[in-house]
PDB file of C-alpha atoms and ligand atoms in Angstrom:
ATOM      1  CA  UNK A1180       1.970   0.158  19.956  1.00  0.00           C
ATOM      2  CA  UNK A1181       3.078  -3.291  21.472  1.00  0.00           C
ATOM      3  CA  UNK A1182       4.258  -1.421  24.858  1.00  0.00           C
ATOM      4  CA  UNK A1183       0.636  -0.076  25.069  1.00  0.00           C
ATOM      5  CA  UNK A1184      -0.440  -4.032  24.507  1.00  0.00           C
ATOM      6  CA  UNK A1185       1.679  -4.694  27.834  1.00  0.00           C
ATOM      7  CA  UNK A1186       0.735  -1.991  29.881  1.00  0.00           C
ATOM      8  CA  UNK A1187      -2.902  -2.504  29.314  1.00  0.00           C
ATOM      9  CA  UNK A1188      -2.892  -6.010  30.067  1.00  0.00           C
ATOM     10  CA  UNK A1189      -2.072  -5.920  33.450  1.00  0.00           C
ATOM     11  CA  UNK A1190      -4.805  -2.909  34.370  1.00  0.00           C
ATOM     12  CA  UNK A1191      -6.963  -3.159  31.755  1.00  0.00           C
ATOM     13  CA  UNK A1192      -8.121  -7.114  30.865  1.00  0.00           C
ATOM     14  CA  UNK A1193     -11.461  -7.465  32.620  1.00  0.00           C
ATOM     15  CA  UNK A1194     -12.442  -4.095  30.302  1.00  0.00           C
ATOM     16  CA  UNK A1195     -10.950  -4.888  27.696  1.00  0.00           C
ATOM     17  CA  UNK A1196     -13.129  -8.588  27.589  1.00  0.00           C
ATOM     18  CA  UNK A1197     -16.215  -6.889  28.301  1.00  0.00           C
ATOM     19  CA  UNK A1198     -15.959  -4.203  25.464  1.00  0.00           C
ATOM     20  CA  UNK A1199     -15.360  -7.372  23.265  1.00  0.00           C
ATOM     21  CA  UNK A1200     -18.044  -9.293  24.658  1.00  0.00           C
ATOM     22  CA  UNK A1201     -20.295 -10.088  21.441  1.00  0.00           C
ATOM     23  CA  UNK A1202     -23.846  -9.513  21.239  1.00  0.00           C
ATOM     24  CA  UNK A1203     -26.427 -12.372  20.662  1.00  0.00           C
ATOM     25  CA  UNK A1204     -26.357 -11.792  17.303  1.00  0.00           C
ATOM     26  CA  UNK A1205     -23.054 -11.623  16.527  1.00  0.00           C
ATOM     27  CA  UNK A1206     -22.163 -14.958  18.783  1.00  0.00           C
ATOM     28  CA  UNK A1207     -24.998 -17.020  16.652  1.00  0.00           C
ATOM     29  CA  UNK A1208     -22.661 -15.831  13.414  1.00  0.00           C
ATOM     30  CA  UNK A1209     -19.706 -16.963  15.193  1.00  0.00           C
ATOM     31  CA  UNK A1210     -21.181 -19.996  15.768  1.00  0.00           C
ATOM     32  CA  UNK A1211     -22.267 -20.804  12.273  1.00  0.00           C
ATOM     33  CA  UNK A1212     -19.244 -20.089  10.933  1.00  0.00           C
ATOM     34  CA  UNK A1213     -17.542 -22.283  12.980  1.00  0.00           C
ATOM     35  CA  UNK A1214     -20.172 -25.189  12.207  1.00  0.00           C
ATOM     36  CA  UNK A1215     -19.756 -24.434   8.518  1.00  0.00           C
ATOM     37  CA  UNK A1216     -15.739 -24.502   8.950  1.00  0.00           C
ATOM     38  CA  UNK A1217     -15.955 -27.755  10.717  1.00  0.00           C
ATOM     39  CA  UNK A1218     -18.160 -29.166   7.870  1.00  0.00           C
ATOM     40  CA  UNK A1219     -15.969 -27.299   4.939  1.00  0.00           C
ATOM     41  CA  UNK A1220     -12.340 -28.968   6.210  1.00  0.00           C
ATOM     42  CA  UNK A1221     -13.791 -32.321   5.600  1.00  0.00           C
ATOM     43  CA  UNK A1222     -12.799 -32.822   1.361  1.00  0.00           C
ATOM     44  CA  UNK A1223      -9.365 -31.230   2.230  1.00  0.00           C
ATOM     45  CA  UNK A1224      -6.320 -33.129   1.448  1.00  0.00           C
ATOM     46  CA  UNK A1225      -3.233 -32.627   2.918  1.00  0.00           C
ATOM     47  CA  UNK A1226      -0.622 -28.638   5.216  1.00  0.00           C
ATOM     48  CA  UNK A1227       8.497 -19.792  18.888  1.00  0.00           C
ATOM     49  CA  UNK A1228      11.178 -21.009  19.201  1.00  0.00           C
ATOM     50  CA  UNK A1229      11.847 -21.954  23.029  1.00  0.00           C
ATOM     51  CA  UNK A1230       9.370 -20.044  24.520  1.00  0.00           C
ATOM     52  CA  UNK A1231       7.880 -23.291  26.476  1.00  0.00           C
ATOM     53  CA  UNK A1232       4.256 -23.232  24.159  1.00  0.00           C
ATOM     54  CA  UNK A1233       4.238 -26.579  23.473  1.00  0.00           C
ATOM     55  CA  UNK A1234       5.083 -27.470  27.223  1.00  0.00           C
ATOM     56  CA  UNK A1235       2.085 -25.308  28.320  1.00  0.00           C
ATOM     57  CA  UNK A1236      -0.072 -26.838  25.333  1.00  0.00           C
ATOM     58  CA  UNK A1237       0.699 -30.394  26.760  1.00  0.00           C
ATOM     59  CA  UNK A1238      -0.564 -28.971  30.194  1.00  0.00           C
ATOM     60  CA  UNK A1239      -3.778 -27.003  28.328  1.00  0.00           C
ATOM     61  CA  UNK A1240      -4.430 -30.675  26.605  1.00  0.00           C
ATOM     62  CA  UNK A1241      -4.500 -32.337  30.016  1.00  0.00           C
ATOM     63  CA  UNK A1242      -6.218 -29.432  32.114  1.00  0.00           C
ATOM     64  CA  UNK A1243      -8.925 -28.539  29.968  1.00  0.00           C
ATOM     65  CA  UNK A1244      -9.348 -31.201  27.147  1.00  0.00           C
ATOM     66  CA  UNK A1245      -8.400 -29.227  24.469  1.00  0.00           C
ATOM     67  CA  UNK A1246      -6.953 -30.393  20.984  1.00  0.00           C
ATOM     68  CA  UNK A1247      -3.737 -29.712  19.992  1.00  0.00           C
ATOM     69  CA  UNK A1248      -2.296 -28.355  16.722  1.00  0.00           C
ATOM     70  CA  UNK A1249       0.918 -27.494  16.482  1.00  0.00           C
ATOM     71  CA  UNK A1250       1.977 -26.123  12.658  1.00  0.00           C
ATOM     72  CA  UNK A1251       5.325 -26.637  13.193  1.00  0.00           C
ATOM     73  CA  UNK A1252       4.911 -30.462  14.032  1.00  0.00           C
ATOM     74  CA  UNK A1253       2.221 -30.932  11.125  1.00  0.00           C
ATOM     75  CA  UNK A1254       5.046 -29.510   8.790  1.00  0.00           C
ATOM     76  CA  UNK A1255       7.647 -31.523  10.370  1.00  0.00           C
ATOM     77  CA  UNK A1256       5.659 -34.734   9.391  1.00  0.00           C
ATOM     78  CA  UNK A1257       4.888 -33.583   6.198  1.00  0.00           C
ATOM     79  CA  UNK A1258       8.588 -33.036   5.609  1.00  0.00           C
ATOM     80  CA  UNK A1259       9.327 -36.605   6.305  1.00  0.00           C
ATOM     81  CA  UNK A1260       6.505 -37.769   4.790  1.00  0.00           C
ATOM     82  CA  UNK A1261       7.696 -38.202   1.471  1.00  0.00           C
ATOM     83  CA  UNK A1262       5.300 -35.585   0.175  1.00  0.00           C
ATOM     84  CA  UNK A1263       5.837 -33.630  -2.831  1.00  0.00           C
ATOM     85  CA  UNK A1264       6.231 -30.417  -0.562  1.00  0.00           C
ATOM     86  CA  UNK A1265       8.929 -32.349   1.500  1.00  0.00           C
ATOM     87  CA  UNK A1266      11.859 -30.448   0.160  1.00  0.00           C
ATOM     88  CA  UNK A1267      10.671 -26.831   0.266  1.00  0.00           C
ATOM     89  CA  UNK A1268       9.486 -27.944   4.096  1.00  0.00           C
ATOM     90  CA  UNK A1269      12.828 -28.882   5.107  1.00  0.00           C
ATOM     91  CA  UNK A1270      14.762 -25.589   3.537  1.00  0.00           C
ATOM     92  CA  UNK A1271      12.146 -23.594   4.904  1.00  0.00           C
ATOM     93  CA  UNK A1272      12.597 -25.168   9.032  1.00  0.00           C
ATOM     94  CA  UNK A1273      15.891 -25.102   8.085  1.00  0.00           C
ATOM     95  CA  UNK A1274      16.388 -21.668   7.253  1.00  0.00           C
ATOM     96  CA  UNK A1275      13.704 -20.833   9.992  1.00  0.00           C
ATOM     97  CA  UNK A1276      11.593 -19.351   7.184  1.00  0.00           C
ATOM     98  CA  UNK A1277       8.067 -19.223   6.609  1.00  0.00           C
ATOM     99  CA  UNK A1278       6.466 -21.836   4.582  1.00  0.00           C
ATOM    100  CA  UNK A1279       3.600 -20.776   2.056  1.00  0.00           C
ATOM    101  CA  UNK A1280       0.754 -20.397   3.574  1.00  0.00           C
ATOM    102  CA  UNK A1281      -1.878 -22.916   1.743  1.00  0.00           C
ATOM    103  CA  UNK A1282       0.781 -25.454   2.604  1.00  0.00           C
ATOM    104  CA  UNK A1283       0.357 -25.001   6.461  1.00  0.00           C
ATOM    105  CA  UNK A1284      -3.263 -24.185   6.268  1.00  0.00           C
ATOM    106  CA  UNK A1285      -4.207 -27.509   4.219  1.00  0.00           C
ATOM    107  CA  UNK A1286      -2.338 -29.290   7.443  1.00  0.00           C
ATOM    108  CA  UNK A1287      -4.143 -27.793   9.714  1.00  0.00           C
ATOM    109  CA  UNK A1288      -7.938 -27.847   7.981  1.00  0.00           C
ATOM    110  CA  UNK A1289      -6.903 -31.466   7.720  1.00  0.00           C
ATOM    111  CA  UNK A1290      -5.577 -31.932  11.383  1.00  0.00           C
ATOM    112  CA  UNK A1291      -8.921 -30.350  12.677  1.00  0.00           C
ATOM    113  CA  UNK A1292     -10.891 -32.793  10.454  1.00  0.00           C
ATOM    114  CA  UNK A1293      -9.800 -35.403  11.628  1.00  0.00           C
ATOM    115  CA  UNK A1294     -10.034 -34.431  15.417  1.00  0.00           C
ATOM    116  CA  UNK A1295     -13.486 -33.284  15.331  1.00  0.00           C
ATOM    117  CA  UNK A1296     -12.606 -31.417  19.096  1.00  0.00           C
ATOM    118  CA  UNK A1297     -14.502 -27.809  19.246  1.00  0.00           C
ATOM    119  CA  UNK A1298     -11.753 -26.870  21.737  1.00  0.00           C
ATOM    120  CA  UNK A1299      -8.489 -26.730  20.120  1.00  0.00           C
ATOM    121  CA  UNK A1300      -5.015 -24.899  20.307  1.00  0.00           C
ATOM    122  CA  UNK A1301      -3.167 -23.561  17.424  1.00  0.00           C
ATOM    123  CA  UNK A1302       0.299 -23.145  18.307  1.00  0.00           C
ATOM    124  CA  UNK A1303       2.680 -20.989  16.292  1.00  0.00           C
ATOM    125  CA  UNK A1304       0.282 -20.079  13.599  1.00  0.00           C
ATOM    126  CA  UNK A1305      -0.549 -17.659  12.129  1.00  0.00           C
ATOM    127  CA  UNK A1306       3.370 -16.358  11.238  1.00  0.00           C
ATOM    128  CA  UNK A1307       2.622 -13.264   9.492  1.00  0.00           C
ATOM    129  CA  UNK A1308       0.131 -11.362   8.309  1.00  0.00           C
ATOM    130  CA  UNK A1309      -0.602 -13.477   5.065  1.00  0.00           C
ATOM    131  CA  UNK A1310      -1.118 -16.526   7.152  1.00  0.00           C
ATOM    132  CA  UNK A1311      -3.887 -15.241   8.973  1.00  0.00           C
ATOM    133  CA  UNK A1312      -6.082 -13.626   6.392  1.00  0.00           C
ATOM    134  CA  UNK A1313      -5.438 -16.874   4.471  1.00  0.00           C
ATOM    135  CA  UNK A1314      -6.642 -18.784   7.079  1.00  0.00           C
ATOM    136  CA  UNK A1315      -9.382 -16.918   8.376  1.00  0.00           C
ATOM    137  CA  UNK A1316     -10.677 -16.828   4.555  1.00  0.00           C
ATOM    138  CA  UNK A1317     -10.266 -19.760   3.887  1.00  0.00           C
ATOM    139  CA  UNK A1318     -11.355 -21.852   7.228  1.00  0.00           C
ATOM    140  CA  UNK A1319     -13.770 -18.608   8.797  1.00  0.00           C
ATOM    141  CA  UNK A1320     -11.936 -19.148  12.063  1.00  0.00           C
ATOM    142  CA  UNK A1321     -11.245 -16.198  14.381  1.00  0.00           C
ATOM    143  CA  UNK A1322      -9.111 -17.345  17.283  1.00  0.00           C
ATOM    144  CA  UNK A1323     -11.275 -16.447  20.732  1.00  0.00           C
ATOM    145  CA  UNK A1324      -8.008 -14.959  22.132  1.00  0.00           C
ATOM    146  CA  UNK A1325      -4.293 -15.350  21.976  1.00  0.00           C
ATOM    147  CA  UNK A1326      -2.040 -16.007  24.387  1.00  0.00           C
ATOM    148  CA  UNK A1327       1.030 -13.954  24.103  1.00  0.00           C
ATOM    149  CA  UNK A1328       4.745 -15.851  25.569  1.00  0.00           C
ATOM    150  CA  UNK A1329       6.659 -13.479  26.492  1.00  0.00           C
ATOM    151  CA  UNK A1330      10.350 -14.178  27.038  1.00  0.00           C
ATOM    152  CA  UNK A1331      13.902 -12.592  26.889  1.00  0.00           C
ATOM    153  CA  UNK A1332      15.676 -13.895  24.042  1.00  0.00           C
ATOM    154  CA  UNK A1333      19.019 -14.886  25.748  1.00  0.00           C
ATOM    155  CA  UNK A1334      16.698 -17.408  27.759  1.00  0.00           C
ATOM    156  CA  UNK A1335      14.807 -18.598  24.708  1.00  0.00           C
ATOM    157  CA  UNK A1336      17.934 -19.248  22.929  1.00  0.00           C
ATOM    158  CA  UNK A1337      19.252 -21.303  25.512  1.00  0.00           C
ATOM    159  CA  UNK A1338      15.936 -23.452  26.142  1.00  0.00           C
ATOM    160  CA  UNK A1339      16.169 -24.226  22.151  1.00  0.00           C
ATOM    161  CA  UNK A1340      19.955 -24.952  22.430  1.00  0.00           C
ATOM    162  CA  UNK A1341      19.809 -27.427  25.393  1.00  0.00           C
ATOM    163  CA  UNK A1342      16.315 -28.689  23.894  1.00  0.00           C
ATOM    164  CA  UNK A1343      17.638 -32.232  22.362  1.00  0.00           C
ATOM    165  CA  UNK A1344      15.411 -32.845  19.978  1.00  0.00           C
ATOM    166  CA  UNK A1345      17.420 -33.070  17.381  1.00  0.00           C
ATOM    167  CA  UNK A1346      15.776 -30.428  15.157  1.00  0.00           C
ATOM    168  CA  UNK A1347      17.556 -29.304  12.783  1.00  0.00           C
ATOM    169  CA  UNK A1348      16.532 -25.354  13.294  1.00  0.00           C
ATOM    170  CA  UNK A1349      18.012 -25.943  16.619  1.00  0.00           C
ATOM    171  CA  UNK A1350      20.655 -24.135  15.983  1.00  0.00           C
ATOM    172  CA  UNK A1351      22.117 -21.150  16.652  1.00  0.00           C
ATOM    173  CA  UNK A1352      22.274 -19.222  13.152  1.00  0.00           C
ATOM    174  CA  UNK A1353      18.790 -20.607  12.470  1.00  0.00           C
ATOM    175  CA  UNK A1354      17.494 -19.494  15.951  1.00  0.00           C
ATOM    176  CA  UNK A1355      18.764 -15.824  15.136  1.00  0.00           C
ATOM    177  CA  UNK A1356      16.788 -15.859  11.669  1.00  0.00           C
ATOM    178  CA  UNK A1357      13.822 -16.782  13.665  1.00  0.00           C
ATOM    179  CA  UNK A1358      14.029 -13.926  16.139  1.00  0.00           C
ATOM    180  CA  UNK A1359      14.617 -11.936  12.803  1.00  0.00           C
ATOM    181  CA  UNK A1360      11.619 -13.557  10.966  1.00  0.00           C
ATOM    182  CA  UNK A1361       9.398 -12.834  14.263  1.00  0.00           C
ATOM    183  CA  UNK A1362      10.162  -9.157  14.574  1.00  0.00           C
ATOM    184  CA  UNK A1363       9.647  -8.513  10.944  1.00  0.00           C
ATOM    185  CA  UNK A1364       6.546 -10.915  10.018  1.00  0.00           C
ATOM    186  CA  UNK A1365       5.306 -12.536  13.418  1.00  0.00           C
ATOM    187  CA  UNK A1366       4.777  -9.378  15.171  1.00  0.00           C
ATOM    188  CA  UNK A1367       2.389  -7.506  13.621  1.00  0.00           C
ATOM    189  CA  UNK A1368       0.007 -10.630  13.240  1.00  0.00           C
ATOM    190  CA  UNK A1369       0.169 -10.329  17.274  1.00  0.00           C
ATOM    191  CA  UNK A1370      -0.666  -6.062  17.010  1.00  0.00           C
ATOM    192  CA  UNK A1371      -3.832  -7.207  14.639  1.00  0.00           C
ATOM    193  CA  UNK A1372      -5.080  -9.044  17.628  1.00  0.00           C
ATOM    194  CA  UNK A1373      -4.029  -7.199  20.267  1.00  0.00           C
ATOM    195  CA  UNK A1374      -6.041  -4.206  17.783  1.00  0.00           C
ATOM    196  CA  UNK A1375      -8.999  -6.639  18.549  1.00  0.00           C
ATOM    197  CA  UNK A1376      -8.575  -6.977  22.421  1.00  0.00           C
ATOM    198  CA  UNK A1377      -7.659 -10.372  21.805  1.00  0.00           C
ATOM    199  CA  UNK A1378      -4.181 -10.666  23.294  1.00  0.00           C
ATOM    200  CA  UNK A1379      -3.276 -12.104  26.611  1.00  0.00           C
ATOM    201  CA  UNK A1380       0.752 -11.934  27.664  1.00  0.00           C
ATOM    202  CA  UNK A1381       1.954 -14.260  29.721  1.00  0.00           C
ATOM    203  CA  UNK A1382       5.382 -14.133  31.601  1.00  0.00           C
ATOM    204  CA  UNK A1383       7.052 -17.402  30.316  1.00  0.00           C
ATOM    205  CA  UNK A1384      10.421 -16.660  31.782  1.00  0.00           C
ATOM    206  CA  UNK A1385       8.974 -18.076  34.852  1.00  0.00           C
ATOM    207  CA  UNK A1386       9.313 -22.052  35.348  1.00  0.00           C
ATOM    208  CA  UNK A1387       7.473 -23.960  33.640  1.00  0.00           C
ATOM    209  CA  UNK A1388       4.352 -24.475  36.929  1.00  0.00           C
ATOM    210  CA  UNK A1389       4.090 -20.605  37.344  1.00  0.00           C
ATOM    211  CA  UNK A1390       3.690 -20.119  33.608  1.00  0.00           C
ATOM    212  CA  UNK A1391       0.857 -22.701  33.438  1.00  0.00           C
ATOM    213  CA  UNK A1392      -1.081 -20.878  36.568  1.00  0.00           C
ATOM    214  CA  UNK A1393      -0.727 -18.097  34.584  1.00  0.00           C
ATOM    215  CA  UNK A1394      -2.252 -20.041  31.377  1.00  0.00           C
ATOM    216  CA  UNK A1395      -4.749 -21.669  33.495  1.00  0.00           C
ATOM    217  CA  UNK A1396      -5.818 -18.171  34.555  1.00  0.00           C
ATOM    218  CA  UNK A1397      -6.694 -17.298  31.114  1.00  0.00           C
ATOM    219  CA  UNK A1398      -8.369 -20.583  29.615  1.00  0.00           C
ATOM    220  CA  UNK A1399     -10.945 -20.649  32.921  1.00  0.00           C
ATOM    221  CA  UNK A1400     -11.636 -16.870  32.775  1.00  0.00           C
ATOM    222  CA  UNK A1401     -12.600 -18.079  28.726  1.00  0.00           C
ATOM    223  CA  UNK A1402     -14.350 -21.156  29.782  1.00  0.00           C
ATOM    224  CA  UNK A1403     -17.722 -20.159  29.678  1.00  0.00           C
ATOM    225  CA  UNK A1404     -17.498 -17.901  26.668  1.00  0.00           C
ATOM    226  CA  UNK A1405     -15.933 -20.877  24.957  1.00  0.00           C
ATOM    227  CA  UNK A1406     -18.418 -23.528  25.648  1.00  0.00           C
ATOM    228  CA  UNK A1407     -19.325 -23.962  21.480  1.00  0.00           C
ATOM    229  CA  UNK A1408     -16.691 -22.050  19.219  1.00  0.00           C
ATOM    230  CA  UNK A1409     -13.130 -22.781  20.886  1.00  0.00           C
ATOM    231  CA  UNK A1410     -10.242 -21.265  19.277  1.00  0.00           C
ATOM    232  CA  UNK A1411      -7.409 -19.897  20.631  1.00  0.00           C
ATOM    233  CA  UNK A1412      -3.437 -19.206  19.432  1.00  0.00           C
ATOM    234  CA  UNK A1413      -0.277 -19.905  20.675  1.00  0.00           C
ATOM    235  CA  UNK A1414       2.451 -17.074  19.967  1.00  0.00           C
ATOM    236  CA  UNK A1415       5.374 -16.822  21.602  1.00  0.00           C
ATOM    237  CA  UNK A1416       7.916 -13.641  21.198  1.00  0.00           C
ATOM    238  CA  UNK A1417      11.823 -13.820  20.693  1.00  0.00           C
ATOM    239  CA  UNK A1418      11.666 -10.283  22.211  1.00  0.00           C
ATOM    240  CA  UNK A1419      11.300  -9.318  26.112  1.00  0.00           C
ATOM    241  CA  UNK A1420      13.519  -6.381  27.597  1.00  0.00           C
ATOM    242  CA  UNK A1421      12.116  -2.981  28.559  1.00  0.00           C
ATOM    243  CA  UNK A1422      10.299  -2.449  24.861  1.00  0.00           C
ATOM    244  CA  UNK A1423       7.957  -5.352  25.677  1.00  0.00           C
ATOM    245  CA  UNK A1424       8.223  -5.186  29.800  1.00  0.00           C
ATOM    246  CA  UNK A1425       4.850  -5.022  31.269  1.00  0.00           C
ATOM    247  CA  UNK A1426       4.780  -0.996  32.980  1.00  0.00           C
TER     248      UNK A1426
HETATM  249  N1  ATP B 541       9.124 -22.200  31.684  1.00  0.00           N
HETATM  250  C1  ATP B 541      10.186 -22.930  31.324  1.00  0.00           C
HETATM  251  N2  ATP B 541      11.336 -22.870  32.009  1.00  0.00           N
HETATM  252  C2  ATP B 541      12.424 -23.602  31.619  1.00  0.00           C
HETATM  253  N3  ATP B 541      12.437 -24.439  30.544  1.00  0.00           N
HETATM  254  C3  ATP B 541      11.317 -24.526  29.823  1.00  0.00           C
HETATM  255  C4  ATP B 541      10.138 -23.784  30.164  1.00  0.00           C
HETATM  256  N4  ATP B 541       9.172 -24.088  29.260  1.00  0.00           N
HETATM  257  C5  ATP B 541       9.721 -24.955  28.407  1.00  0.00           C
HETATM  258  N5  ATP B 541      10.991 -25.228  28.736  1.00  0.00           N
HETATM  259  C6  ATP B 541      11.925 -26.109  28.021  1.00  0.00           C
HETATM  260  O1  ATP B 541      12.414 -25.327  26.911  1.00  0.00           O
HETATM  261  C7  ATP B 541      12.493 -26.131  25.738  1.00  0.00           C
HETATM  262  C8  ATP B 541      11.595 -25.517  24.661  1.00  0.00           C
HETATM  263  O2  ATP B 541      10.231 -25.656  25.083  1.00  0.00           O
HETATM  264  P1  ATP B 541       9.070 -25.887  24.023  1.00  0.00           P
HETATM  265  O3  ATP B 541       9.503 -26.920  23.054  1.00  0.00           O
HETATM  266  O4  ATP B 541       7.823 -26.083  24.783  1.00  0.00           O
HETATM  267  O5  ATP B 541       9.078 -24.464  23.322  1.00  0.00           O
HETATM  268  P2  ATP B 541       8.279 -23.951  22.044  1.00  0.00           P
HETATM  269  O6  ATP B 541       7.908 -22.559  22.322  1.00  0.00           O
HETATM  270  O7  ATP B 541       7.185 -24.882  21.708  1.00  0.00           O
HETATM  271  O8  ATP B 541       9.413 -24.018  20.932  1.00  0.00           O
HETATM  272  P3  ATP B 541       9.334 -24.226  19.345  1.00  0.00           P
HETATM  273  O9  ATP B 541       8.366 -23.274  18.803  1.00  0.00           O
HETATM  274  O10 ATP B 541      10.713 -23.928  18.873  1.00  0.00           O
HETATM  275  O11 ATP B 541       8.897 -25.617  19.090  1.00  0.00           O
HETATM  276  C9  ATP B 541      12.089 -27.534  26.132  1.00  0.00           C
HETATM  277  O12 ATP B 541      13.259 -28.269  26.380  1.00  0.00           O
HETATM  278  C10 ATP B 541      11.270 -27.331  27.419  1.00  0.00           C
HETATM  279  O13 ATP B 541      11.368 -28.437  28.285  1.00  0.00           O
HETATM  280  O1  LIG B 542       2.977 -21.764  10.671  1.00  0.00           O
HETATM  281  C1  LIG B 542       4.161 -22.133  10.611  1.00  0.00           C
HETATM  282  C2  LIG B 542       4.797 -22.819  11.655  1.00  0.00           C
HETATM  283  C3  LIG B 542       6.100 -23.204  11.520  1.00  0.00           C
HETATM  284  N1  LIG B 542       6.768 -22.938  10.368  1.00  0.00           N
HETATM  285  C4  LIG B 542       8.158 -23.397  10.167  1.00  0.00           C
HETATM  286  O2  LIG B 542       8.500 -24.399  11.130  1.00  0.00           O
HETATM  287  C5  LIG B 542       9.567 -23.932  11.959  1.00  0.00           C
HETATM  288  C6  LIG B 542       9.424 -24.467  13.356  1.00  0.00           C
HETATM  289  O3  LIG B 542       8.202 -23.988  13.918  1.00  0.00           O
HETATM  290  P1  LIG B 542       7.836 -24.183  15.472  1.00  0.00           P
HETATM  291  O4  LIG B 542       6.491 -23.577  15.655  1.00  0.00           O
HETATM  292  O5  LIG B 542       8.874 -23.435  16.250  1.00  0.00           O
HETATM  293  O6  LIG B 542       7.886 -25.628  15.755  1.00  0.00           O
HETATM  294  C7  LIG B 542       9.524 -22.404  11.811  1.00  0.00           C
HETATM  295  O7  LIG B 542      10.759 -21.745  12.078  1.00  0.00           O
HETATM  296  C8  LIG B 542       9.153 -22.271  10.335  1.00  0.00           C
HETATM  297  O8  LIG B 542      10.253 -22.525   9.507  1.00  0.00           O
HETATM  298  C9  LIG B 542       6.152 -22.270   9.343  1.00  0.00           C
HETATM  299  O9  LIG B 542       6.750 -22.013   8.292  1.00  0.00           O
HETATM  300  N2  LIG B 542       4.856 -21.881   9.495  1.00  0.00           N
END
């Protein structure tokens, strides 16, 4: 199934957006929801690995004015927040497990809030399947597409092990539990969306300029489409190699 996501992309993308172009109809629904998601956040309290998406999110910020949201950095700060979920946070990163799901959906329903942007990034959410029907229940968000990173694991591994940030899943037992999480739980959130012609894959073994004219390619061939309900997610894949090599 994910091979036929590769192979399609590079022959197939302008069809596959115009058999998911929505009618009238169905783009006024979109839009409500998203209104009514926008106006539902606001009560809420407080909730891969190397593949360069938060270096091409920087650039997307910049480029096209989008918002930001990274899950991973809205749990980091939670974890040293003091908060009550502080603890669980830090085994979870630390382990390079998955936290539960209303925790990281509360931080991002309350990172949206507070940004107000219509055009925003989610990067590295959802991270399995639970994630996403959580938060497209609970929030009635669809991403508009997904952008796919697609990387050989040797190369991701080094990029997080020369990354310097002192994380402490930056290492390399974690970083193999997070390839391991991926394949197991990540993945198939990616086949849902690819099921839905939503996927775009990008080649980010490239540096890091030829990956964003890549991105760039994307976000302007969404631009118009996008111009009231922006939503798009940031994946990235610990998996390259000939299963996941574009034909
Ligand atoms: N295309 C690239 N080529 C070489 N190095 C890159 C590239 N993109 C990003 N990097 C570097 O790799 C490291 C990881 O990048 P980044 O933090 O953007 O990845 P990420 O996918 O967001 O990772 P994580 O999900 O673990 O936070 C950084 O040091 C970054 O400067
Ligand atoms: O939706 C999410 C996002 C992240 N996590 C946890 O955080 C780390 C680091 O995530 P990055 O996106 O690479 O910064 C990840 O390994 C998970 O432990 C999460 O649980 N849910």
């Amino acid at each position: 199934m994910f091979l036929k996501l590769f192979q399609r992309g590079k022959t197939g993308e302008a069809s596959d957006l115009e058999s998911n172009e929505e009618s009238d109809d169905e783009r006024q629904g979109s839009e409500k929801r998203l209104k009514g998601s926008a106006a539902f956040s606001k009560s809420h309290d407080p909730g891969g690995p190397g593949s360069g998406k938060g270096t091409q999110c920087a650039n997307i910020v910049k480029h096209f004015g989008y918002s930001h949201f990274s899950a991973g950095d809205l749990l980091r700060a939670e974890r040293d927040s003091g908060s009550e979920n502080g603890t669980m946070i830090k085994n979870m990163i630390k382990k390079g497990e998955i936290v539960p799901s209303e925790v990281t959906i509360k931080l991002l329903q309350r990172a949206m809030e507070e940004d107000g942007n219509d055009k925003f990034l989610i990067d590295g959410f959802p991270r399995n399947e639970e994630n996403r029907a959580a938060f497209e229940s609970v929030t009635e968000i669809e991403p508009e597409f997904v952008l796919f990173f697609d990387c050989p694991e040797e190369e991701m591994e080094k990029r997080v092990l020369n990354r310097n940030q002192n994380r402490d899943d930056d290492n390399i037992e974690t970083i193999r539990n997070r390839f391991k999480v991926y394949m197991e739980s990540s993945l198939p959130v990616i086949e849902y969306y690819n099921s839905k012609g939503k996927v775009h894959k990008i080649d980010a073994a490239k540096p890091i300029d030829q990956v964003f004219e890549a991105v760039k390619e994307v976000f302007s061939s969404h631009e118009d489409r996008m111009s009231t309900r922006n939503c798009a997610s940031i994946s990235r894949s610990p998996i390259c190699g000939n299963e996941t090599v574009a034909a």
